[in-house]
GROMACS .gro file of C-alpha atoms in nm:
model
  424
    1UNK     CA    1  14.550  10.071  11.774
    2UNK     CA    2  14.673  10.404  11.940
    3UNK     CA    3  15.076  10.440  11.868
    4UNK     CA    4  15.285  10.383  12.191
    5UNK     CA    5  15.533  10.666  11.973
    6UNK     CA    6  15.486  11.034  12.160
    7UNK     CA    7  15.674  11.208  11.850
    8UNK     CA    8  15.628  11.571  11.796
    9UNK     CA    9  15.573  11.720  11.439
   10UNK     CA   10  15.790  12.037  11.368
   11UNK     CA   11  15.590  12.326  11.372
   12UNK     CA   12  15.883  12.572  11.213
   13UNK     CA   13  15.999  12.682  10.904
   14UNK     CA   14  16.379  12.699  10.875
   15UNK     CA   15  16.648  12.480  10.983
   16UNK     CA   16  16.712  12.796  11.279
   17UNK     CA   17  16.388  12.670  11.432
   18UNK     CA   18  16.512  12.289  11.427
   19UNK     CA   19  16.857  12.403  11.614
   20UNK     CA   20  16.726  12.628  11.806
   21UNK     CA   21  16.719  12.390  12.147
   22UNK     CA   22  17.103  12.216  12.059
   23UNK     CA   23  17.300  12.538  11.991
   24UNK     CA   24  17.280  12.798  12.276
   25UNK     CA   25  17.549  12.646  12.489
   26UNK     CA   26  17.799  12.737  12.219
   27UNK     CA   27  17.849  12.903  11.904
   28UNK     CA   28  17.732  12.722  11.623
   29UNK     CA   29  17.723  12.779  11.245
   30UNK     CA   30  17.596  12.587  10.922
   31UNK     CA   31  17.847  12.457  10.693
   32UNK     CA   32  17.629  12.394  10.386
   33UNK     CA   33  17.872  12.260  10.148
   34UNK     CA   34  18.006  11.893  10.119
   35UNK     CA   35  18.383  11.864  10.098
   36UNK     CA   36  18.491  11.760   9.700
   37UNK     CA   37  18.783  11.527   9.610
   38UNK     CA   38  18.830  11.708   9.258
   39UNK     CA   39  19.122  11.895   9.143
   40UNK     CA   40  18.939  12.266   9.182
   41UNK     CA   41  18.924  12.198   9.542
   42UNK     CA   42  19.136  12.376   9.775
   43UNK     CA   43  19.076  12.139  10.042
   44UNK     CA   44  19.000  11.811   9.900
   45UNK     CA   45  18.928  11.506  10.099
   46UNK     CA   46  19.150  11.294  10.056
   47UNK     CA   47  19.328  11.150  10.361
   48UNK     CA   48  19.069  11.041  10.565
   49UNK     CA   49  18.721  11.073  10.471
   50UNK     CA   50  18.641  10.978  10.123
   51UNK     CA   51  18.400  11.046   9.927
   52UNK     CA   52  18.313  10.907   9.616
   53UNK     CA   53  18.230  11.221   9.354
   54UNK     CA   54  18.355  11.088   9.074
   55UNK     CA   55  18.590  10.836   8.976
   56UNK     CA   56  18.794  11.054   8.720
   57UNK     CA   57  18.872  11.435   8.680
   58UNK     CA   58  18.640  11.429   8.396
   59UNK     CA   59  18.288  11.368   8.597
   60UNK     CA   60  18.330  11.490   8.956
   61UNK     CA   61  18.060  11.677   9.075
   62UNK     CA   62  18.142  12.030   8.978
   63UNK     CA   63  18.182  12.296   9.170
   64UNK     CA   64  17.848  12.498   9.094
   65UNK     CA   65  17.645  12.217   9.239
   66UNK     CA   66  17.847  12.167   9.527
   67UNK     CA   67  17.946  12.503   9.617
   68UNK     CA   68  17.658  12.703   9.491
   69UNK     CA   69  17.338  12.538   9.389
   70UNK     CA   70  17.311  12.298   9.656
   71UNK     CA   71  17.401  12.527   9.921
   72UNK     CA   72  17.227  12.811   9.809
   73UNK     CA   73  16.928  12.581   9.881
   74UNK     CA   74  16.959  12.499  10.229
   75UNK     CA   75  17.053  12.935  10.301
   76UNK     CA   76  16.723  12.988  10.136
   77UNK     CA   77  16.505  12.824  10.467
   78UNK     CA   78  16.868  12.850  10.708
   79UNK     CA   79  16.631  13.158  10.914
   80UNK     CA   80  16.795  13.402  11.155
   81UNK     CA   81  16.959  13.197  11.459
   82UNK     CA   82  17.233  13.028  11.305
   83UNK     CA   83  17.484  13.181  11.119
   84UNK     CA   84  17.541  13.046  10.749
   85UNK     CA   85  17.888  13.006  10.584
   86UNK     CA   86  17.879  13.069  10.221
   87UNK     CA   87  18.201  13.092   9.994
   88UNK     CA   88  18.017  13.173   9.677
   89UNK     CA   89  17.794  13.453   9.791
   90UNK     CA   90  17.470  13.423   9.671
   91UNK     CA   91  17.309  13.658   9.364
   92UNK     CA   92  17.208  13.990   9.556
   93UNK     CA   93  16.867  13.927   9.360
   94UNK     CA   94  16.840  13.596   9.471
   95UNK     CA   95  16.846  13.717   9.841
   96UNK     CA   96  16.578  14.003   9.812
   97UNK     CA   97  16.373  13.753   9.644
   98UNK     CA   98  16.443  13.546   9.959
   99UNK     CA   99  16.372  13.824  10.199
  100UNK     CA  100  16.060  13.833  10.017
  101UNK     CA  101  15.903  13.553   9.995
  102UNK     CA  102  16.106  13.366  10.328
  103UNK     CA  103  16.045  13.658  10.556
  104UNK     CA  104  16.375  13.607  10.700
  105UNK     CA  105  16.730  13.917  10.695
  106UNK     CA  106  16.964  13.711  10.551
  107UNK     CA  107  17.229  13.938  10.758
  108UNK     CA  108  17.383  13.564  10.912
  109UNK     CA  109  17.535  13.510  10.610
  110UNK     CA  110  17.941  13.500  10.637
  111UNK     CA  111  18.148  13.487  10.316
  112UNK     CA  112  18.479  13.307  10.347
  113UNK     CA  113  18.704  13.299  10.058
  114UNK     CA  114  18.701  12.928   9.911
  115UNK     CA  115  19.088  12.887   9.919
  116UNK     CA  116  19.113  12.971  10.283
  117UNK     CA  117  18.772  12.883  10.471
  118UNK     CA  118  18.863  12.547  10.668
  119UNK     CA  119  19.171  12.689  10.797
  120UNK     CA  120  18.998  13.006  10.906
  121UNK     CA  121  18.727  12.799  11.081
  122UNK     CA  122  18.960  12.590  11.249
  123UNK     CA  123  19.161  12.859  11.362
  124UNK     CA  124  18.809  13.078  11.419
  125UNK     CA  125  18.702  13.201  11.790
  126UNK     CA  126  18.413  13.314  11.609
  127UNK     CA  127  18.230  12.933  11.567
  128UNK     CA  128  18.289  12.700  11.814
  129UNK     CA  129  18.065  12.414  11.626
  130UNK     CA  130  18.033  12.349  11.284
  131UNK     CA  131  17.696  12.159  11.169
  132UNK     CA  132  17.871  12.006  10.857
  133UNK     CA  133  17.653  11.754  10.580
  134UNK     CA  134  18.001  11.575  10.605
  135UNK     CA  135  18.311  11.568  10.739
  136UNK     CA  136  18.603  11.764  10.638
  137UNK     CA  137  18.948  11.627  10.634
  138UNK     CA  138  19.076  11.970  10.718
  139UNK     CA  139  18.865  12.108  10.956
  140UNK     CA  140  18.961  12.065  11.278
  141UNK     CA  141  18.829  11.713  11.458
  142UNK     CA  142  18.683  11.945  11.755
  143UNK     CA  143  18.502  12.246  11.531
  144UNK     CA  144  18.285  11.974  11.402
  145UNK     CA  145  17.967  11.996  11.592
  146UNK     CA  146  17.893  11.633  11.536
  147UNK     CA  147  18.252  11.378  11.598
  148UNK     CA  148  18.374  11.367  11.262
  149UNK     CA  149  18.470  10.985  11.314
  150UNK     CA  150  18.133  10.926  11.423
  151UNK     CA  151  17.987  11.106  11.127
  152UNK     CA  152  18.198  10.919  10.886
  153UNK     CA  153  18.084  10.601  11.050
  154UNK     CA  154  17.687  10.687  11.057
  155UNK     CA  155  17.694  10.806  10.683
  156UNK     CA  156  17.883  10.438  10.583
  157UNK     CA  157  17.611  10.220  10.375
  158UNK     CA  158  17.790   9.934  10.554
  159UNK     CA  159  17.614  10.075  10.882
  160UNK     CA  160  17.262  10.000  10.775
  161UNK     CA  161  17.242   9.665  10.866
  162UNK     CA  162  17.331   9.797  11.251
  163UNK     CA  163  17.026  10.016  11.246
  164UNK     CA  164  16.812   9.782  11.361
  165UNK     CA  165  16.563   9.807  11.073
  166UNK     CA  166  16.440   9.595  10.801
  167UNK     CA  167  16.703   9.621  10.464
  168UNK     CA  168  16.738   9.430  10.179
  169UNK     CA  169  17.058   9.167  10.227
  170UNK     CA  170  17.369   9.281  10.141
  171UNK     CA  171  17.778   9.193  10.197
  172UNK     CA  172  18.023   9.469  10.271
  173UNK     CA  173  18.413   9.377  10.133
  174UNK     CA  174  18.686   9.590  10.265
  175UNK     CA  175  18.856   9.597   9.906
  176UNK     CA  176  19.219   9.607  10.100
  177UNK     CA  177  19.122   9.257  10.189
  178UNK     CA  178  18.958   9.140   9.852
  179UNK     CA  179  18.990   9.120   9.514
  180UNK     CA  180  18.739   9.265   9.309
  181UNK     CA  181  18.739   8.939   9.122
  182UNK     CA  182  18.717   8.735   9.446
  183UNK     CA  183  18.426   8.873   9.543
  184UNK     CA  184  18.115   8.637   9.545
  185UNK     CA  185  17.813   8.805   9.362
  186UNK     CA  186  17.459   8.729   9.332
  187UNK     CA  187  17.350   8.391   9.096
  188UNK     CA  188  17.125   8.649   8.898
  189UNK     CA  189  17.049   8.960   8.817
  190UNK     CA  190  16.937   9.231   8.917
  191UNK     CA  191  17.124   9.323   9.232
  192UNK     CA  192  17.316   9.653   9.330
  193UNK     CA  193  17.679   9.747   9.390
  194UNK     CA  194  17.750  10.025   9.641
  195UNK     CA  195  18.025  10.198   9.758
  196UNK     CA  196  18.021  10.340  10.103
  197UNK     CA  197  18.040  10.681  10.083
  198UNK     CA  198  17.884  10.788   9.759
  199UNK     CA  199  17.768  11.118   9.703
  200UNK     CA  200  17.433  11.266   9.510
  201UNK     CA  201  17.350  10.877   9.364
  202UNK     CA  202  17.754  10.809   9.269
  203UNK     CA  203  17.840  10.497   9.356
  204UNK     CA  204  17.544  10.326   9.318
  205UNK     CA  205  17.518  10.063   9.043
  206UNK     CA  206  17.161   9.896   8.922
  207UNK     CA  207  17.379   9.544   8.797
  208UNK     CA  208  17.084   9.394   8.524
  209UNK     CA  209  17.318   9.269   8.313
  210UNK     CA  210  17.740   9.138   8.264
  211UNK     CA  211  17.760   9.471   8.068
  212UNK     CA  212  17.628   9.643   8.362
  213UNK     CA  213  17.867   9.507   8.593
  214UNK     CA  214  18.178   9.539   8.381
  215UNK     CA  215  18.088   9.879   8.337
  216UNK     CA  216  18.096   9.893   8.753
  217UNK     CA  217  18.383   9.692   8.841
  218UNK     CA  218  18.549   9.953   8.550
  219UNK     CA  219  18.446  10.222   8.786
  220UNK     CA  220  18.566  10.040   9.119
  221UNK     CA  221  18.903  10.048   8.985
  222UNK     CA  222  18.917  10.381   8.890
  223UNK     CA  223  18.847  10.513   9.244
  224UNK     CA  224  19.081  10.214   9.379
  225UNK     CA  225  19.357  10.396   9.166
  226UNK     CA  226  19.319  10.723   9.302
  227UNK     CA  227  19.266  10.565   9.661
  228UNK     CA  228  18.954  10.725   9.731
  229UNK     CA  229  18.771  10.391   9.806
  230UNK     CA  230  18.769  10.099  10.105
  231UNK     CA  231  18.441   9.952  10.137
  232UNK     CA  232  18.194   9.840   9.918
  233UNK     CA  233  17.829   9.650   9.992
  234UNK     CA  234  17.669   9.392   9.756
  235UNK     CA  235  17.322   9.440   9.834
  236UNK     CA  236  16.996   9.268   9.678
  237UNK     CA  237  16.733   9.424   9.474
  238UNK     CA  238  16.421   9.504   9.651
  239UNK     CA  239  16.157   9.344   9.374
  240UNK     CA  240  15.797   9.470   9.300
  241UNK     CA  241  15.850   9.845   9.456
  242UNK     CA  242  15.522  10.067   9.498
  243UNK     CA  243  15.657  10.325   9.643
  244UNK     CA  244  16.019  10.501   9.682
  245UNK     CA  245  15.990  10.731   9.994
  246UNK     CA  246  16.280  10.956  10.226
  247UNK     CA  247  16.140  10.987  10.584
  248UNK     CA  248  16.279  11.243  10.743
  249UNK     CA  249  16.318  11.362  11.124
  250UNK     CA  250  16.555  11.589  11.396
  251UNK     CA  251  16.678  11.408  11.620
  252UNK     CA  252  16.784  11.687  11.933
  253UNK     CA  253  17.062  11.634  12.210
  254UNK     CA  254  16.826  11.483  12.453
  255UNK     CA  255  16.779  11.223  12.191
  256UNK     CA  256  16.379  11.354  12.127
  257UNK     CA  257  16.247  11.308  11.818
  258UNK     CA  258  16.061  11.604  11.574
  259UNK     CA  259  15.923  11.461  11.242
  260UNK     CA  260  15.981  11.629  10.963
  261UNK     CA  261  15.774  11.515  10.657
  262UNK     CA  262  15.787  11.238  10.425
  263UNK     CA  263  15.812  11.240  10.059
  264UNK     CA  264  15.780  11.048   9.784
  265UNK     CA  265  16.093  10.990   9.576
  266UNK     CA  266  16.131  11.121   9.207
  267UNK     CA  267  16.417  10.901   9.052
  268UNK     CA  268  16.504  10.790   8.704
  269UNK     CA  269  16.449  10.448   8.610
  270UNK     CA  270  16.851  10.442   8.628
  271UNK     CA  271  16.831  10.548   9.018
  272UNK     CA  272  16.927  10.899   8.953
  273UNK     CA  273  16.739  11.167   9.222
  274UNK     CA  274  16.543  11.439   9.009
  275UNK     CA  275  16.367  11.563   9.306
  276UNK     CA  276  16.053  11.480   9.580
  277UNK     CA  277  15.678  11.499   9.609
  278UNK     CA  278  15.496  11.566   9.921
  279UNK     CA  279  15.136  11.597  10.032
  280UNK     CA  280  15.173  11.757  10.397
  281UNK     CA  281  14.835  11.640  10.482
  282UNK     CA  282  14.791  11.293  10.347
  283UNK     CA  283  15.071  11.097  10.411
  284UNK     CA  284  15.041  10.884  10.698
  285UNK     CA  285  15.417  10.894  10.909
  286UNK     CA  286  15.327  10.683  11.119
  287UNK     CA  287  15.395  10.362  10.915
  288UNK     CA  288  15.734  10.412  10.942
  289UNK     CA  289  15.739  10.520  11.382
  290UNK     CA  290  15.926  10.179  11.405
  291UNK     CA  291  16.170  10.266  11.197
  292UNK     CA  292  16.213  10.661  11.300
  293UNK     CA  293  16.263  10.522  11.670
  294UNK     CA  294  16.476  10.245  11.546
  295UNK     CA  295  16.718  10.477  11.358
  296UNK     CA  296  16.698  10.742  11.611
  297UNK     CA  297  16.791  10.536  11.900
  298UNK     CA  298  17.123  10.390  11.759
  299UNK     CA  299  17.243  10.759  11.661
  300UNK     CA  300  17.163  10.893  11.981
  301UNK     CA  301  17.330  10.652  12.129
  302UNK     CA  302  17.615  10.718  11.902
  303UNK     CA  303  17.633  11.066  12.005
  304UNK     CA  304  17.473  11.226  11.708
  305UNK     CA  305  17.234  11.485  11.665
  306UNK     CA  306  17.075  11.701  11.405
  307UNK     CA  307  16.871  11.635  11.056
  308UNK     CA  308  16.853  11.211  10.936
  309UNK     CA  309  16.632  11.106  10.651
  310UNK     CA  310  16.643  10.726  10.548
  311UNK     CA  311  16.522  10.617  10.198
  312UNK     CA  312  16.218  10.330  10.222
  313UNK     CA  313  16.115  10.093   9.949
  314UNK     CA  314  15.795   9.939   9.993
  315UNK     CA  315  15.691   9.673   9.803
  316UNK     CA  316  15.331   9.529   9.661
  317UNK     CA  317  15.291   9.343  10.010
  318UNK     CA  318  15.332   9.626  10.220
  319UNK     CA  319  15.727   9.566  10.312
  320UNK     CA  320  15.897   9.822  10.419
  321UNK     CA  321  16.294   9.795  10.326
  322UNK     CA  322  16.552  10.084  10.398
  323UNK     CA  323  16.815  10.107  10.169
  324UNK     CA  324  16.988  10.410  10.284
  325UNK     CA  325  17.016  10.606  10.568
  326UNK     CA  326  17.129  10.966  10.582
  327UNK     CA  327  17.278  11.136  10.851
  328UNK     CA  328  17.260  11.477  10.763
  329UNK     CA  329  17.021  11.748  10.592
  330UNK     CA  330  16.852  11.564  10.279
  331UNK     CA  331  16.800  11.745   9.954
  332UNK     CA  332  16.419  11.755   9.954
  333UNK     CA  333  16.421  11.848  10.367
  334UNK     CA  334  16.405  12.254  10.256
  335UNK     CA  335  16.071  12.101  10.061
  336UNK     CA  336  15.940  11.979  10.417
  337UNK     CA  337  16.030  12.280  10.547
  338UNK     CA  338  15.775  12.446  10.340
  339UNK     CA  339  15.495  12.286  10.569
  340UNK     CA  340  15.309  12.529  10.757
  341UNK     CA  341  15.380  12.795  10.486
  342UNK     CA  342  15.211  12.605  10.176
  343UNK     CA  343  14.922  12.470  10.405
  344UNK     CA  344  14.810  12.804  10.551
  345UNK     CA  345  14.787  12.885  10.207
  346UNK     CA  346  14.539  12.583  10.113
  347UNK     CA  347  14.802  12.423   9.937
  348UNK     CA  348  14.894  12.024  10.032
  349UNK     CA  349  15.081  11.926   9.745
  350UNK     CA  350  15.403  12.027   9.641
  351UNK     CA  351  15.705  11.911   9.467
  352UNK     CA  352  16.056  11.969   9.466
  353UNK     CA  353  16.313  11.976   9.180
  354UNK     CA  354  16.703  12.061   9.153
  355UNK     CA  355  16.643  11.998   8.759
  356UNK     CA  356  16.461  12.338   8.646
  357UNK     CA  357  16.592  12.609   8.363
  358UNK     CA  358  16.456  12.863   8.210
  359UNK     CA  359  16.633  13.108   7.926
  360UNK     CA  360  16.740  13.446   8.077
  361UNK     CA  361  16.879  13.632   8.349
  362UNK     CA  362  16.731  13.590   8.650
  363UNK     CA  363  16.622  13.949   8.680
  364UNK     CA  364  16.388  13.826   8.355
  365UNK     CA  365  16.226  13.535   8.545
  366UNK     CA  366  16.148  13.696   8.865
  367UNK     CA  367  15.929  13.916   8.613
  368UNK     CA  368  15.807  13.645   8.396
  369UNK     CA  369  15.695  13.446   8.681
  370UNK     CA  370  15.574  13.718   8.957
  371UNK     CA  371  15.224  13.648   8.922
  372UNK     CA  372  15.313  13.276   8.971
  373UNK     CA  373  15.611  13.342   9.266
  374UNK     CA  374  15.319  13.581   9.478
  375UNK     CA  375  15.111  13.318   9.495
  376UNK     CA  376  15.394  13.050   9.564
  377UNK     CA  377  15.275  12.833   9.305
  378UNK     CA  378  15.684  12.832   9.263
  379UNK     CA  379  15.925  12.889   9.479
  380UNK     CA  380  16.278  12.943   9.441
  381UNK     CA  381  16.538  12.790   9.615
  382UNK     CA  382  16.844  12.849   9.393
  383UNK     CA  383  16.936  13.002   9.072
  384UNK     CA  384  17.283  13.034   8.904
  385UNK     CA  385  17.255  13.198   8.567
  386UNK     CA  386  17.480  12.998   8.306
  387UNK     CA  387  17.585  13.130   7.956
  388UNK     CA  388  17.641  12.890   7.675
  389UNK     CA  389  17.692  12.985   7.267
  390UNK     CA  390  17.582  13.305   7.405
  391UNK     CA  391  17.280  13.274   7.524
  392UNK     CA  392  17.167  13.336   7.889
  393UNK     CA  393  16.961  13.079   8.104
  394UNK     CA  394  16.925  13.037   8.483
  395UNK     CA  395  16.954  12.684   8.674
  396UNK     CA  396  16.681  12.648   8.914
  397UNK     CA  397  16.619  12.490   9.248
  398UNK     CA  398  16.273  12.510   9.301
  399UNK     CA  399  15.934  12.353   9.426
  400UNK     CA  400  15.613  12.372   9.245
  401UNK     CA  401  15.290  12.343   9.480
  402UNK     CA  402  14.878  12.318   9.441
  403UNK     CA  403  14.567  12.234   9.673
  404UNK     CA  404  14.601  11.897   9.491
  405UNK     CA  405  14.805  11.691   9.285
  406UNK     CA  406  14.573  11.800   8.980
  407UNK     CA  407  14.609  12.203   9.059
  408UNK     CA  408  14.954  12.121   9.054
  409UNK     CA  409  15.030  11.974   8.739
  410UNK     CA  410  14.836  12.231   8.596
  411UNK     CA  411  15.018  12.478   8.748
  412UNK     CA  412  15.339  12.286   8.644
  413UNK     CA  413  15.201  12.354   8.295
  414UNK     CA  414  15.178  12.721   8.316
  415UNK     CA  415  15.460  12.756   8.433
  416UNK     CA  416  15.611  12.564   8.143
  417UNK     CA  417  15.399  12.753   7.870
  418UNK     CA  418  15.606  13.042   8.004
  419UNK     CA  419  15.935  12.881   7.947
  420UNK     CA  420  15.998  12.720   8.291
  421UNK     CA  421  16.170  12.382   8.187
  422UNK     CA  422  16.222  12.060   8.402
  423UNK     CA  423  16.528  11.848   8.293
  424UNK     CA  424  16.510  11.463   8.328
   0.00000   0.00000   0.00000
């Protein structure tokens, strides 16, 4: 049966060639780091939109993942059009690796200093529109390139059920309005506990057990306490799961649709995201077309545009259940970016990762593994080196790729007998 769906694939490499259409009426840049709530943060968000990070000083998300390592990543495939801010400058090293291997200058890259950059941006002639993962409580309403309200709204796991797609049955409570121990939970277990805005997997709780759900209501307080928490959704457990994928697309001004790829989730039996895997030729999108036009149409109509991926369960009878919904670049989207690259290179498998290391500098494993980075068997995203009882190692972001999934775990191999270490 021929698809009545007249989507486009993206035929680009960098998130430049995605914007390219939506930003040449004004002057747009990429804002590549999320906001932070913690105590290190000189702009915390913390009036309007929450986030939850972390429900005590002790485990927010620190400040090398959100202000390096993750946006290190997306300036790796950001291209030449739009102009990146960073306020941790990337590793010189890290960039002429880059230049490299990416093919792009690297000379959009603006450094703000991380004490001052939302008030300079507000205040800025320079941007006009920010293209922001999230919304910042101090940058201004206007330099947000998508309404920040909006934004807030779209990225809500209340919202889901709006979206006109098949999800797994869940209750929001407004906890302003309810008790904690009002609420009415499932008979039995397992079922999940959400809270609206959580960031990287926080906020999510897999409830198999009363331990499991004392341990979560503990946590609900916490964040009630420091009154970075409204909403929360009760939502059931999606049962007999085959396969955990994020579909991703661009949804442009004009409300036209570009896919993106789709790839298949790598998460620990406790929910946490270790990375993606993707094979750029044999996964079949159109499955989800429904869905992707579903999606696409309520956030058009909500005045949104830019990068969405939405997180599908499908179960042993072919069900297909979102669970989340992102409105903004995804962590394994510089992965799908990778496309035309790996395949005119033979290469139709590939995985991502945010969980590599490797002992030494930097410097020592762009030797180490040159053989291995010419032949982008591995690429690297982002690397902080790290120091601890002295010795050196580097933090990776990085995807590993082969002609098949064999080639690639024996690649993966290789790479490990030469110290390259993946972190569950």
């Amino acid at each position: 049966m021929k698809s009545t769906y007249n989507f486009q694939d993206f035929k680009g490499n960098s998130f430049s060639d995605l914007f390219a259409k939506d930003i040449k009426d004004l002057r747009y840049g990429l804002l590549p780091n999320y906001p932070a709530t913690a105590a290190w943060a000189a702009y915390p968000n913390t009036k309007k939109f929450f986030l939850q990070d972390g429900s005590s000083e002790a485990n927010k998300t620190p400040f090398d993942k959100l202000c390096q390592k993750e946006p290190w990543k997306n300036l790796a495939v950001l291209g030449d059009l739009v102009p990146g801010i960073t306020i941790v400058q990337p590793p010189k090293l890290l960039i002429q690796y880059w230049q490299e291997h990416f093919g792009f200058s690297y000379s959009n890259l603006e450094l703000l200093h991380c004490s001052v950059y939302l008030d300079e941006l507000s205040q800025s002639d320079r941007f006009d529109k920010l293209i922001a993962l999230f919304p910042f409580d101090r940058l201004k309403p206007e330099k947000h390139a998508v309404d920040p309200d909006t934004h807030y709204r779209l990225l809500n796991k209340v919202t889901l059920a709006d979206l006109g797609v098949q999800c797994p049955k869940y209750e929001s409570y407004n906890l302003h309005n309810f008790n904690l121990d009002d609420i009415k939970l499932p008979e039995k277990f397992p079922y999940l506990i959400k809270t609206s805005h959580g960031l990287s997997g926080e906020g999510t709780y897999i409830i198999r057990s009363t331990s499991d759900l004392n341990y979560c209501f503990d946590e609900l307080r916490k964040y009630l306490d420091i009154k970075l928490l409204d909403t929360i959704i009760v939502s059931e457990f999606v049962k007999n799961v085959v396969e955990n994928y994020c579909v991703q697309f661009y949804l442009n001004k004009t409300g036209e649709i570009v896919l993106v790829g789709t790839t298949g989730q790598l998460v620990t039996p406790d929910g946490n995201y270790l990375g993606g895997l993707i094979h750029y030729r044999a996964t079949d999108m159109s499955k989800f077309y429904e869905m992707i036009a579903a999606i696409g149409k309520y956030a058009y109509e909500q005045g949104y545009f830019g990068m969405i991926g939405f997180d599908v369960l499908e179960d042993k009878d072919g069900q297909l259940y979102a669970i989340d919904a992102n409105f903004r670049i995804n962590g394994s989207t510089p992965l799908c970016l990778q496309r035309q690259t790996l395949l005119g290179l033979g290469k139709e498998v590939a995985k991502y990762s945010s969980n590599y290391r490797m002992s030494g500098t930097l410097d020592f494993i762009l030797t180490t593994l040159k053989s291995e980075l010419d032949r982008k068997d591995f690429i690297i995203l982002s690397a902080l080196e790290k120091v601890k009882y002295g010795n050196i190692y580097t933090e990776i972001y990085g995807i590993v790729s082969g002609e098949s999934i064999e080639e690639m775990q024996y690649i993966e191999k290789k790479l490990q007998s030469k110290g390259l270490q993946l972190l569950s």
